[in-house]
GROMACS .gro file of C-alpha atoms in nm:
model
  238
    1MET     CA    1   3.303  10.236   9.962
    2LYS     CA    2   3.456  10.556  10.077
    3SER     CA    3   3.668  10.374  10.343
    4SER     CA    4   3.811  10.125  10.070
    5LEU     CA    5   3.913  10.428   9.852
    6ILE     CA    6   4.103  10.583  10.154
    7THR     CA    7   4.278  10.251  10.221
    8SER     CA    8   4.367  10.230   9.856
    9LYS     CA    9   4.505  10.561   9.858
   10ILE     CA   10   4.731  10.489  10.161
   11LEU     CA   11   4.855  10.167  10.010
   12ARG     CA   12   4.934  10.340   9.692
   13SER     CA   13   5.117  10.620   9.878
   14PHE     CA   14   5.301  10.360  10.069
   15CYS     CA   15   5.406  10.166   9.788
   16ILE     CA   16   5.528  10.483   9.596
   17TRP     CA   17   5.730  10.581   9.915
   18ALA     CA   18   5.868  10.235   9.947
   19ILE     CA   19   5.975  10.223   9.570
   20GLY     CA   20   6.130  10.591   9.606
   21LEU     CA   21   6.322  10.482   9.921
   22ASN     CA   22   6.473  10.148   9.731
   23ILE     CA   23   6.578  10.356   9.432
   24ILE     CA   24   6.770  10.616   9.664
   25PHE     CA   25   6.922  10.330   9.853
   26CYS     CA   26   7.026  10.182   9.512
   27VAL     CA   27   7.168  10.486   9.376
   28GLU     CA   28   7.359  10.555   9.703
   29TYR     CA   29   7.498  10.191   9.721
   30LEU     CA   30   7.616  10.252   9.366
   31GLY     CA   31   7.810  10.551   9.458
   32LEU     CA   32   7.606  10.780   9.210
   33PHE     CA   33   7.544  11.046   9.485
   34GLU     CA   34   7.896  11.058   9.582
   35GLU     CA   35   7.999  11.125   9.192
   36LEU     CA   36   7.725  11.381   9.173
   37ASN     CA   37   7.871  11.547   9.485
   38GLY     CA   38   8.217  11.538   9.346
   39HIS     CA   39   8.094  11.715   9.017
   40LEU     CA   40   7.918  11.993   9.204
   41TYR     CA   41   8.242  12.038   9.418
   42ASN     CA   42   8.452  12.079   9.087
   43LEU     CA   43   8.180  12.304   8.960
   44SER     CA   44   8.195  12.523   9.264
   45PHE     CA   45   8.576  12.591   9.204
   46ARG     CA   46   8.520  12.654   8.837
   47ILE     CA   47   8.266  12.923   8.936
   48ARG     CA   48   8.484  13.068   9.210
   49GLY     CA   49   8.794  13.068   8.969
   50GLU     CA   50   9.156  13.046   9.059
   51ARG     CA   51   9.315  13.224   9.357
   52ILE     CA   52   9.663  13.335   9.405
   53PRO     CA   53   9.868  13.097   9.575
   54LEU     CA   54  10.066  13.184   9.888
   55ASP     CA   55  10.418  13.306   9.785
   56THR     CA   56  10.541  13.153  10.108
   57ILE     CA   57  10.511  12.802   9.982
   58VAL     CA   58  10.769  12.668   9.727
   59ILE     CA   59  10.746  12.325   9.562
   60ALA     CA   60  11.096  12.168   9.470
   61ALA     CA   61  10.995  11.918   9.204
   62VAL     CA   62  11.210  11.626   9.108
   63ASP     CA   63  11.111  11.656   8.750
   64GLU     CA   64  11.260  11.502   8.421
   65LYS     CA   65  11.490  11.804   8.395
   66SER     CA   66  11.641  11.733   8.743
   67LEU     CA   67  11.676  11.352   8.663
   68GLU     CA   68  11.877  11.448   8.355
   69LYS     CA   69  12.129  11.636   8.576
   70LEU     CA   70  12.118  11.437   8.889
   71GLY     CA   71  12.080  11.095   8.772
   72ARG     CA   72  11.802  10.839   8.765
   73TRP     CA   73  11.540  10.784   9.024
   74PRO     CA   74  11.592  10.745   9.313
   75ILE     CA   75  11.840  11.029   9.311
   76SER     CA   76  12.130  11.020   9.577
   77ARG     CA   77  12.011  11.145   9.916
   78LYS     CA   78  12.335  11.384   9.921
   79TYR     CA   79  12.119  11.629   9.700
   80TYR     CA   80  11.844  11.636   9.963
   81ALA     CA   81  12.124  11.728  10.212
   82GLU     CA   82  12.256  11.995   9.978
   83LEU     CA   83  11.905  12.133   9.936
   84LEU     CA   84  11.845  12.164  10.333
   85ASP     CA   85  12.164  12.336  10.373
   86ARG     CA   86  12.067  12.583  10.088
   87VAL     CA   87  11.717  12.649  10.245
   88HIS     CA   88  11.817  12.664  10.602
   89SER     CA   89  11.605  12.961  10.669
   90ALA     CA   90  11.277  12.804  10.583
   91ARG     CA   91  11.045  12.746  10.856
   92ALA     CA   92  10.944  12.400  10.749
   93VAL     CA   93  11.055  12.172  10.469
   94GLY     CA   94  10.825  11.864  10.404
   95PHE     CA   95  10.978  11.578  10.194
   96ASP     CA   96  10.694  11.411  10.014
   97ILE     CA   97  10.926  11.121   9.942
   98ILE     CA   98  10.947  10.775  10.114
   99LEU     CA   99  11.270  10.714  10.268
  100ALA     CA  100  11.221  10.363  10.418
  101GLU     CA  101  11.525  10.202  10.272
  102SER     CA  102  11.873  10.265  10.380
  103SER     CA  103  12.113  10.440  10.161
  104GLU     CA  104  12.491  10.529  10.173
  105ASN     CA  105  12.424  10.878  10.216
  106ASP     CA  106  12.205  10.871  10.509
  107LEU     CA  107  12.444  11.023  10.759
  108LEU     CA  108  12.481  11.307  10.526
  109LEU     CA  109  12.096  11.376  10.532
  110GLU     CA  110  12.062  11.299  10.901
  111GLY     CA  111  12.326  11.572  10.963
  112ALA     CA  112  12.147  11.822  10.742
  113ILE     CA  113  11.820  11.747  10.900
  114LYS     CA  114  11.952  11.817  11.248
  115ARG     CA  115  12.100  12.127  11.135
  116HIS     CA  116  11.784  12.268  10.973
  117ASP     CA  117  11.543  12.153  11.258
  118GLY     CA  118  11.229  12.219  11.070
  119VAL     CA  119  11.224  11.883  10.851
  120ILE     CA  120  10.890  11.667  10.828
  121LEU     CA  121  10.892  11.328  10.679
  122PRO     CA  122  10.611  11.096  10.564
  123VAL     CA  123  10.517  10.749  10.687
  124TYR     CA  124  10.274  10.532  10.499
  125ILE     CA  125  10.071  10.218  10.566
  126ASP     CA  126  10.147   9.912  10.357
  127SER     CA  127   9.943   9.644  10.230
  128ARG     CA  128   9.993   9.433  10.564
  129MET     CA  129   9.856   9.723  10.776
  130ARG     CA  130  10.200   9.819  10.898
  131VAL     CA  131  10.329  10.161  10.955
  132VAL     CA  132  10.637  10.210  10.754
  133TYR     CA  133  10.886  10.461  10.919
  134PRO     CA  134  11.206  10.636  10.771
  135ALA     CA  135  11.507  10.403  10.751
  136PHE     CA  136  11.712  10.638  10.988
  137SER     CA  137  11.638  10.782  11.327
  138PHE     CA  138  11.385  11.069  11.328
  139PRO     CA  139  11.163  11.243  11.591
  140ALA     CA  140  10.816  11.102  11.600
  141GLU     CA  141  10.645  11.423  11.635
  142ARG     CA  142  10.771  11.536  11.295
  143LEU     CA  143  10.622  11.255  11.118
  144GLY     CA  144  10.285  11.271  10.915
  145HIS     CA  145  10.093  11.013  10.721
  146VAL     CA  146  10.047  11.032  10.340
  147HIS     CA  147   9.752  10.801  10.347
  148ILE     CA  148   9.510  10.973  10.073
  149GLU     CA  149   9.180  10.829   9.964
  150GLN     CA  150   9.057  10.892   9.617
  151ASP     CA  151   8.682  10.957   9.539
  152ILE     CA  152   8.490  10.731   9.303
  153ASP     CA  153   8.607  10.925   9.011
  154GLY     CA  154   8.969  10.897   9.110
  155ILE     CA  155   9.015  11.254   9.241
  156THR     CA  156   9.112  11.342   9.606
  157ARG     CA  157   8.891  11.606   9.750
  158SER     CA  158   8.955  11.552  10.129
  159VAL     CA  159   9.209  11.465  10.378
  160PHE     CA  160   9.190  11.281  10.710
  161HIS     CA  161   9.413  11.477  10.933
  162THR     CA  162   9.409  11.195  11.205
  163LEU     CA  163   9.456  10.840  11.178
  164HIS     CA  164   9.442  10.568  11.451
  165ILE     CA  165   9.635  10.244  11.355
  166ARG     CA  166   9.802   9.977  11.587
  167ASN     CA  167   9.780  10.179  11.900
  168VAL     CA  168   9.927  10.476  11.727
  169LEU     CA  169   9.763  10.818  11.641
  170LEU     CA  170   9.920  10.961  11.316
  171PRO     CA  171   9.869  11.312  11.212
  172SER     CA  172   9.863  11.392  10.839
  173PHE     CA  173  10.159  11.508  10.658
  174SER     CA  174  10.031  11.833  10.578
  175ARG     CA  175   9.910  11.914  10.947
  176VAL     CA  176  10.255  11.842  11.074
  177ILE     CA  177  10.386  12.098  10.825
  178PHE     CA  178  10.143  12.355  10.915
  179GLU     CA  179  10.198  12.302  11.290
  180SER     CA  180  10.561  12.333  11.228
  181VAL     CA  181  10.525  12.660  11.072
  182ARG     CA  182  10.302  12.790  11.329
  183GLY     CA  183  10.532  12.645  11.597
  184THR     CA  184  10.262  12.464  11.763
  185LEU     CA  185  10.400  12.089  11.706
  186PRO     CA  186  10.385  11.885  12.020
  187GLY     CA  187  10.719  11.801  12.196
  188LYS     CA  188  10.619  11.430  12.213
  189ALA     CA  189  10.551  11.117  12.005
  190PRO     CA  190  10.200  11.013  11.855
  191HIS     CA  191   9.954  10.958  12.129
  192ARG     CA  192   9.835  10.611  12.202
  193LEU     CA  193   9.514  10.461  12.050
  194GLN     CA  194   9.199  10.481  12.308
  195SER     CA  195   9.074  10.165  12.453
  196GLY     CA  196   8.809   9.972  12.253
  197MET     CA  197   8.938  10.035  11.915
  198GLN     CA  198   9.019   9.731  11.730
  199GLN     CA  199   9.383   9.652  11.646
  200GLY     CA  200   9.481   9.619  11.277
  201SER     CA  201   9.214   9.855  11.158
  202ILE     CA  202   9.240  10.211  11.031
  203VAL     CA  203   9.038  10.466  11.215
  204GLN     CA  204   9.009  10.811  11.031
  205ASN     CA  205   8.906  11.136  11.190
  206SER     CA  206   8.942  11.504  11.137
  207VAL     CA  207   8.834  11.505  10.764
  208MET     CA  208   8.868  11.834  10.580
  209LYS     CA  209   8.785  11.927  10.227
  210ILE     CA  210   9.068  12.055  10.025
  211ASN     CA  211   9.037  12.419   9.910
  212TYR     CA  212   9.208  12.392   9.567
  213TYR     CA  213   9.356  12.727   9.451
  214GLY     CA  214   9.411  12.632   9.089
  215ARG     CA  215   9.510  12.353   8.858
  216ARG     CA  216   9.815  12.144   8.882
  217GLY     CA  217  10.135  12.369   8.863
  218HIS     CA  218   9.950  12.662   8.983
  219SER     CA  219  10.168  12.704   9.300
  220GLY     CA  220  10.528  12.834   9.304
  221ARG     CA  221  10.709  12.525   9.157
  222PHE     CA  222  11.101  12.491   9.086
  223PRO     CA  223  11.269  12.197   8.929
  224PHE     CA  224  11.472  12.047   9.217
  225GLN     CA  225  11.803  12.099   9.049
  226THR     CA  226  11.767  12.476   8.982
  227LEU     CA  227  11.737  12.555   9.359
  228SER     CA  228  12.088  12.670   9.387
  229THR     CA  229  12.217  12.907   9.622
  230GLU     CA  230  12.151  13.209   9.393
  231VAL     CA  231  11.791  13.105   9.307
  232SER     CA  232  11.675  12.993   9.657
  233ARG     CA  233  11.822  13.304   9.832
  234GLY     CA  234  11.538  13.510   9.919
  235LEU     CA  235  11.264  13.263   9.873
  236PHE     CA  236  11.254  13.148  10.236
  237GLN     CA  237  11.251  13.327  10.564
  238ARG     CA  238  11.181  13.193  10.914
   0.00000   0.00000   0.00000
């Protein structure tokens, strides 16, 4: 009688554990833990509060006011060339704009890029798993991927600073800017993929959580068209 009670308790405990594990697996499969982690991550920033952004970082935003003055999107690349000549003392300038198609002002932009020698351009991965590069010649070590993955609630909280795809290692756009500012950019093209990795697949490494300083617009932000010689003077220093 006593042994049967012990066996019954063991079976009951086993069933409870099995049901509990199944519930946990189902919740994990549905992504509910991921959503909870996201909310806790957001809460930690609200508790911490906003931080003062670095005054060494300036965002030149092509906003509605800029488009009213410079014309409809996409604006002429001659304006990008003019901006580069104005901010020639900036240590790094990252164009978060895809320049995959040729334009009539590419020669002007190429010349400005060579004169500045601190420009970083993005590459992206299209739906056919191809790496899309700028339309004109550009040093491979100054290219960075802009492949961003959103969490289940549509918010991006982390960045993979290294991608492997089609035998090529691609650093992230932000990582290349950071290394350019520090002067630690490698003087060679992206590395070849290690053997054993499948062709046509994306392997993501070097994940890092984003340390948000505040809400959108919290950092130094200027309309693109207002960065005239007078406004930009003194904002940038190598």
